[in-house]
XYZ file of N, CA and C in Angstrom:
411
model
N 17.951 -1.778 -79.719
C 17.870 -0.394 -78.970
C 19.024 0.161 -78.907
N 19.953 1.297 -79.024
C 21.643 1.231 -78.543
C 21.724 2.085 -77.551
N 21.911 1.115 -76.728
C 22.879 1.669 -75.292
C 23.549 1.555 -74.976
N 24.449 2.880 -73.364
C 26.224 3.058 -73.488
C 26.078 2.194 -72.531
N 27.057 1.789 -72.493
C 27.912 1.755 -71.131
C 29.300 2.116 -70.252
N 28.941 1.901 -69.855
C 30.338 3.471 -69.186
C 30.240 3.171 -67.279
N 31.730 2.168 -67.029
C 32.096 2.272 -66.163
C 33.632 2.725 -65.754
N 34.419 3.358 -64.277
C 35.365 3.551 -64.164
C 36.523 2.934 -63.408
N 37.876 2.983 -64.191
C 39.309 2.459 -63.195
C 39.884 3.282 -61.677
N 39.904 2.914 -60.382
C 40.340 3.691 -59.828
C 41.385 3.136 -59.464
N 42.748 3.806 -60.041
C 43.744 3.349 -58.239
C 43.000 3.673 -57.073
N 43.816 2.837 -56.148
C 42.419 3.362 -55.387
C 44.210 2.850 -53.409
N 45.049 2.136 -54.716
C 46.279 1.579 -53.787
C 47.517 2.979 -53.384
N 47.766 2.802 -52.767
C 48.953 3.326 -51.952
C 50.807 3.603 -52.770
N 50.326 2.661 -53.890
C 51.138 3.056 -54.616
C 50.589 3.406 -56.185
N 51.710 3.146 -57.126
C 52.049 2.537 -58.640
C 50.836 1.729 -59.209
N 50.396 0.791 -59.946
C 50.418 -0.044 -60.710
C 50.555 -0.374 -61.293
N 51.859 -0.716 -61.356
C 51.914 -1.756 -62.870
C 50.993 -2.948 -63.343
N 51.591 -3.357 -64.551
C 50.729 -4.176 -65.509
C 49.472 -4.549 -64.830
N 48.680 -3.237 -64.715
C 46.932 -3.363 -65.139
C 46.377 -4.265 -66.884
N 45.744 -5.652 -66.018
C 44.491 -6.355 -67.494
C 43.029 -6.503 -66.803
N 42.594 -5.481 -67.196
C 40.982 -5.657 -67.626
C 40.664 -6.657 -68.474
N 39.642 -7.304 -67.376
C 39.366 -9.174 -69.104
C 37.925 -8.111 -68.428
N 36.933 -9.170 -69.469
C 35.625 -7.945 -69.084
C 35.264 -8.908 -70.610
N 33.535 -9.159 -70.012
C 32.989 -10.636 -70.744
C 31.735 -8.661 -70.990
N 31.143 -8.923 -72.525
C 30.860 -7.640 -72.926
C 29.451 -9.256 -72.313
N 27.898 -8.154 -72.956
C 26.160 -8.445 -72.122
C 25.971 -9.044 -74.058
N 26.979 -9.963 -73.877
C 26.447 -10.990 -75.146
C 25.865 -12.265 -74.994
N 26.395 -12.365 -74.055
C 26.077 -14.643 -74.149
C 24.723 -14.993 -73.235
N 23.959 -15.451 -73.130
C 22.365 -15.451 -72.570
C 21.624 -15.715 -73.827
N 20.081 -15.465 -73.098
C 19.408 -15.046 -74.783
C 18.801 -13.924 -75.398
N 19.881 -12.586 -74.875
C 18.730 -11.060 -74.890
C 19.317 -11.111 -76.213
N 20.279 -11.574 -77.379
C 20.566 -11.137 -77.781
C 21.126 -9.843 -78.667
N 21.902 -9.344 -77.502
C 22.815 -8.051 -77.589
C 24.118 -7.920 -78.417
N 23.756 -7.223 -79.069
C 25.475 -6.901 -79.980
C 26.438 -5.909 -79.307
N 27.284 -6.372 -78.986
C 28.145 -4.874 -79.433
C 28.758 -4.114 -81.067
N 27.991 -2.553 -80.560
C 28.503 -2.061 -81.581
C 29.332 -0.247 -82.088
N 30.368 -0.664 -80.916
C 31.116 0.262 -81.159
C 32.346 0.066 -79.779
N 33.966 0.560 -81.255
C 34.862 -0.399 -79.951
C 34.572 0.433 -78.964
N 35.565 0.188 -77.913
C 36.293 0.706 -76.861
C 36.835 1.597 -76.399
N 36.480 2.445 -76.629
C 36.577 4.276 -75.954
C 37.237 4.103 -74.763
N 38.278 4.597 -74.404
C 38.707 5.316 -73.151
C 39.438 6.617 -72.981
N 39.792 6.702 -71.449
C 40.327 8.194 -71.573
C 41.537 8.550 -71.158
N 42.127 6.766 -71.407
C 43.678 6.844 -71.521
C 44.440 6.470 -72.296
N 45.455 5.833 -72.976
C 46.366 5.562 -73.586
C 46.422 4.156 -73.411
N 45.919 2.965 -74.027
C 46.086 1.912 -73.813
C 45.677 0.610 -74.478
N 46.112 -0.431 -75.015
C 45.822 -1.478 -76.547
C 45.170 -2.583 -74.878
N 43.783 -2.088 -75.953
C 42.581 -2.541 -76.592
C 42.248 -4.020 -76.926
N 41.980 -5.835 -76.980
C 41.381 -6.149 -77.528
C 39.782 -6.967 -77.566
N 40.285 -7.401 -78.073
C 38.825 -8.343 -78.673
C 38.131 -9.177 -79.103
N 37.899 -9.845 -77.634
C 37.117 -12.088 -78.476
C 36.226 -12.417 -78.104
N 35.599 -13.349 -79.750
C 35.318 -13.708 -80.145
C 34.733 -15.197 -78.809
N 35.389 -15.433 -77.994
C 35.385 -16.240 -77.787
C 35.436 -16.235 -75.720
N 33.816 -16.722 -75.638
C 33.212 -17.117 -74.264
C 33.879 -16.529 -73.235
N 35.164 -17.499 -72.762
C 35.961 -17.363 -72.763
C 37.700 -17.304 -72.086
N 37.850 -15.880 -72.386
C 38.549 -16.037 -73.402
C 39.456 -15.801 -71.789
N 40.795 -16.268 -71.629
C 41.757 -16.552 -70.421
C 42.430 -14.854 -71.109
N 43.221 -14.210 -69.515
C 43.685 -12.527 -70.830
C 45.632 -13.111 -71.320
N 45.620 -14.043 -71.535
C 46.027 -14.856 -72.358
C 46.930 -13.732 -73.212
N 47.586 -13.759 -73.829
C 47.239 -12.678 -75.507
C 48.226 -13.850 -76.891
N 48.684 -14.678 -75.529
C 49.934 -16.335 -76.476
C 49.209 -17.114 -76.540
N 47.455 -17.622 -76.278
C 46.848 -18.297 -76.323
C 45.979 -18.785 -77.600
N 46.468 -19.430 -79.069
C 46.088 -19.029 -79.741
C 44.411 -19.133 -80.115
N 44.482 -20.088 -78.682
C 41.900 -20.118 -77.807
C 41.689 -19.097 -78.349
N 41.806 -18.194 -77.199
C 41.348 -16.784 -76.902
C 41.564 -16.379 -77.759
N 42.131 -16.143 -79.810
C 41.253 -15.571 -79.937
C 41.441 -14.250 -80.500
N 42.326 -14.004 -79.488
C 42.224 -11.541 -79.797
C 42.642 -11.254 -80.737
N 42.062 -10.307 -80.766
C 41.795 -9.167 -82.128
C 42.455 -7.917 -81.418
N 43.085 -6.916 -82.183
C 42.764 -5.660 -81.608
C 41.243 -5.101 -82.707
N 41.264 -5.348 -83.949
C 40.319 -4.947 -83.959
C 38.946 -5.672 -83.257
N 37.969 -4.842 -83.108
C 36.723 -5.196 -83.067
C 35.540 -6.256 -83.803
N 35.441 -7.451 -83.787
C 34.686 -8.170 -84.039
C 33.010 -8.392 -83.790
N 32.079 -8.532 -85.709
C 30.763 -8.023 -85.232
C 30.253 -9.243 -83.323
N 30.761 -10.448 -83.677
C 30.772 -11.293 -82.679
C 31.017 -11.197 -81.719
N 32.155 -9.886 -81.399
C 32.970 -10.142 -80.658
C 32.019 -10.950 -78.380
N 33.301 -10.942 -77.737
C 32.455 -11.453 -75.851
C 33.226 -11.250 -75.129
N 34.214 -11.160 -75.199
C 35.086 -10.533 -74.146
C 36.001 -9.940 -74.964
N 36.736 -8.700 -73.650
C 37.616 -8.175 -74.018
C 38.943 -7.433 -72.545
N 39.752 -7.247 -73.686
C 40.826 -7.090 -73.180
C 41.666 -6.001 -72.129
N 42.024 -4.852 -71.914
C 42.825 -3.470 -71.656
C 43.767 -3.457 -70.911
N 45.071 -3.440 -71.541
C 46.155 -3.155 -71.206
C 47.040 -2.144 -70.463
N 46.973 -1.760 -69.490
C 47.341 -0.308 -69.671
C 49.048 -0.939 -68.404
N 49.917 0.073 -68.495
C 51.202 -0.838 -68.240
C 50.833 0.061 -66.585
N 51.392 1.820 -66.768
C 50.912 2.026 -65.412
C 50.220 2.898 -64.614
N 49.365 2.798 -63.411
C 48.670 3.485 -63.285
C 48.833 4.970 -61.301
N 48.783 5.492 -62.293
C 49.333 6.405 -60.797
C 48.248 6.809 -59.505
N 48.718 6.617 -58.616
C 47.812 6.341 -57.237
C 46.100 7.738 -57.397
N 45.613 6.978 -57.576
C 44.237 7.690 -58.244
C 44.172 8.439 -58.974
N 44.855 7.827 -60.106
C 44.526 7.912 -61.000
C 43.307 6.819 -61.596
N 42.032 8.003 -62.290
C 40.828 7.150 -63.172
C 40.969 7.115 -64.058
N 40.625 5.944 -65.121
C 40.211 5.783 -66.354
C 38.928 5.557 -66.839
N 38.298 6.717 -67.890
C 36.357 5.864 -68.085
C 36.736 5.203 -69.128
N 35.648 4.221 -69.285
C 35.421 3.044 -70.390
C 34.412 3.725 -71.064
N 33.595 2.905 -72.363
C 32.590 3.378 -72.065
C 32.956 2.349 -73.668
N 31.292 1.684 -74.330
C 31.472 0.818 -75.611
C 29.441 0.878 -75.211
N 29.399 0.887 -76.730
C 27.734 -0.101 -77.565
C 27.290 -0.557 -77.555
N 25.921 -1.123 -77.664
C 25.446 -2.340 -77.495
C 24.228 -1.704 -78.006
N 24.219 -3.418 -79.259
C 22.210 -3.155 -79.043
C 21.777 -3.789 -78.773
N 20.466 -4.204 -78.499
C 19.628 -4.521 -77.871
C 18.433 -4.685 -79.079
N 17.725 -5.780 -79.584
C 16.659 -5.417 -79.981
C 15.512 -6.202 -79.552
N 14.896 -4.840 -80.136
C 12.654 -4.421 -79.447
C 12.416 -5.873 -79.449
N 11.222 -5.514 -77.997
C 10.223 -6.674 -78.442
C 10.490 -7.781 -78.325
N 11.439 -7.527 -77.085
C 11.677 -9.378 -76.745
C 11.065 -9.725 -75.793
N 11.004 -11.096 -75.716
C 9.428 -11.173 -74.474
C 10.246 -11.508 -73.091
N 9.939 -11.746 -71.702
C 10.007 -11.947 -70.999
C 10.677 -12.451 -70.407
N 11.489 -12.472 -69.239
C 12.679 -13.087 -68.994
C 13.308 -14.131 -70.059
N 13.819 -13.241 -70.686
C 15.750 -12.903 -71.797
C 16.223 -12.403 -70.500
N 17.638 -13.051 -71.080
C 18.811 -11.886 -70.147
C 19.853 -12.066 -70.465
N 21.110 -11.634 -69.980
C 22.605 -11.045 -69.981
C 23.344 -10.363 -68.886
N 24.694 -10.578 -69.022
C 25.037 -10.341 -67.739
C 26.632 -9.666 -68.060
N 26.983 -8.656 -67.459
C 28.740 -7.942 -68.250
C 29.170 -7.680 -66.339
N 30.768 -8.471 -66.928
C 31.972 -7.376 -65.888
C 32.426 -8.089 -65.678
N 34.532 -7.743 -65.132
C 35.330 -7.386 -64.936
C 35.625 -7.966 -64.065
N 37.602 -7.731 -64.789
C 37.847 -7.666 -63.373
C 39.095 -7.512 -63.782
N 39.563 -7.135 -62.405
C 41.267 -5.869 -62.707
C 42.126 -6.431 -62.491
N 43.851 -7.261 -63.474
C 44.791 -7.595 -62.291
C 45.745 -6.382 -62.160
N 46.491 -6.351 -61.535
C 47.903 -5.207 -61.728
C 48.615 -5.838 -60.988
N 49.523 -6.046 -61.360
C 50.434 -5.368 -59.501
C 50.839 -3.953 -59.104
N 51.297 -4.640 -56.977
C 51.520 -2.582 -56.487
C 53.001 -3.408 -57.027
N 53.603 -1.582 -57.126
C 55.563 -1.054 -57.317
C 55.628 -0.509 -56.552
N 55.250 -0.913 -55.272
C 55.761 -0.478 -53.748
C 56.641 -2.043 -52.977
N 54.809 -2.798 -52.955
C 54.723 -3.692 -52.606
C 55.166 -5.594 -53.189
N 55.733 -4.890 -54.916
C 55.421 -6.850 -55.807
C 54.183 -7.922 -55.462
N 53.256 -6.874 -55.305
C 52.279 -8.137 -54.467
C 51.489 -7.909 -55.647
N 50.572 -8.883 -56.288
C 49.543 -8.881 -57.286
C 48.026 -9.029 -56.428
N 47.505 -8.630 -57.439
C 45.927 -8.895 -57.730
C 44.745 -8.615 -58.084
N 43.819 -9.061 -58.551
C 42.776 -9.403 -58.724
C 41.465 -8.609 -58.398
N 40.634 -7.990 -58.688
C 39.970 -7.589 -57.980
C 38.516 -7.571 -59.246
N 37.616 -8.221 -58.970
C 36.550 -8.245 -59.705
C 34.680 -7.644 -59.810
N 34.467 -6.820 -60.808
C 34.005 -6.099 -61.084
C 32.185 -6.441 -59.886
N 31.479 -5.842 -59.202
C 29.864 -6.657 -59.686
C 29.509 -6.532 -60.921
N 28.622 -7.876 -61.073
C 28.414 -8.329 -62.217
C 27.268 -7.355 -62.861
N 26.492 -7.137 -63.288
C 25.233 -5.962 -64.323
C 24.145 -7.463 -64.743
N 23.646 -7.121 -64.069
C 22.976 -8.528 -64.699
C 21.112 -7.978 -65.675
N 21.432 -8.251 -67.161
C 19.931 -6.987 -67.523
C 19.090 -7.795 -68.066
N 17.863 -7.467 -67.801
C 17.284 -9.034 -68.016
C 15.590 -8.140 -68.360
N 14.868 -8.414 -68.990
C 13.180 -8.678 -69.702
C 12.287 -8.773 -68.909
């Protein structure tokens, strides 16, 4: 059963945000059997990377992370690089997953992401975590 996932990233800082990195996990971990069936679509220009390493970090140079610009069938994590977000700028993201039908009870998975950035005025770096979304039968 296809299921669309959408979220937005908004710069609500008092200045532009530079070197914005979104590091997220698709809801493919756990025992739900979900798979990613579409590329991530963004409302703004950015670089998107996919990995089949469930514990990948944001380090693109670490070969253990296995980052690729092409989505792989067993993708577990994603990384989005945005050069700069203006004050109040909003970027929408969406992708589709497929969840098998007729699952037994108490199967589940979760998804979430972190956003790291540098405040242009202060030069301070910050990382914010989204609320995790749990999917359970």
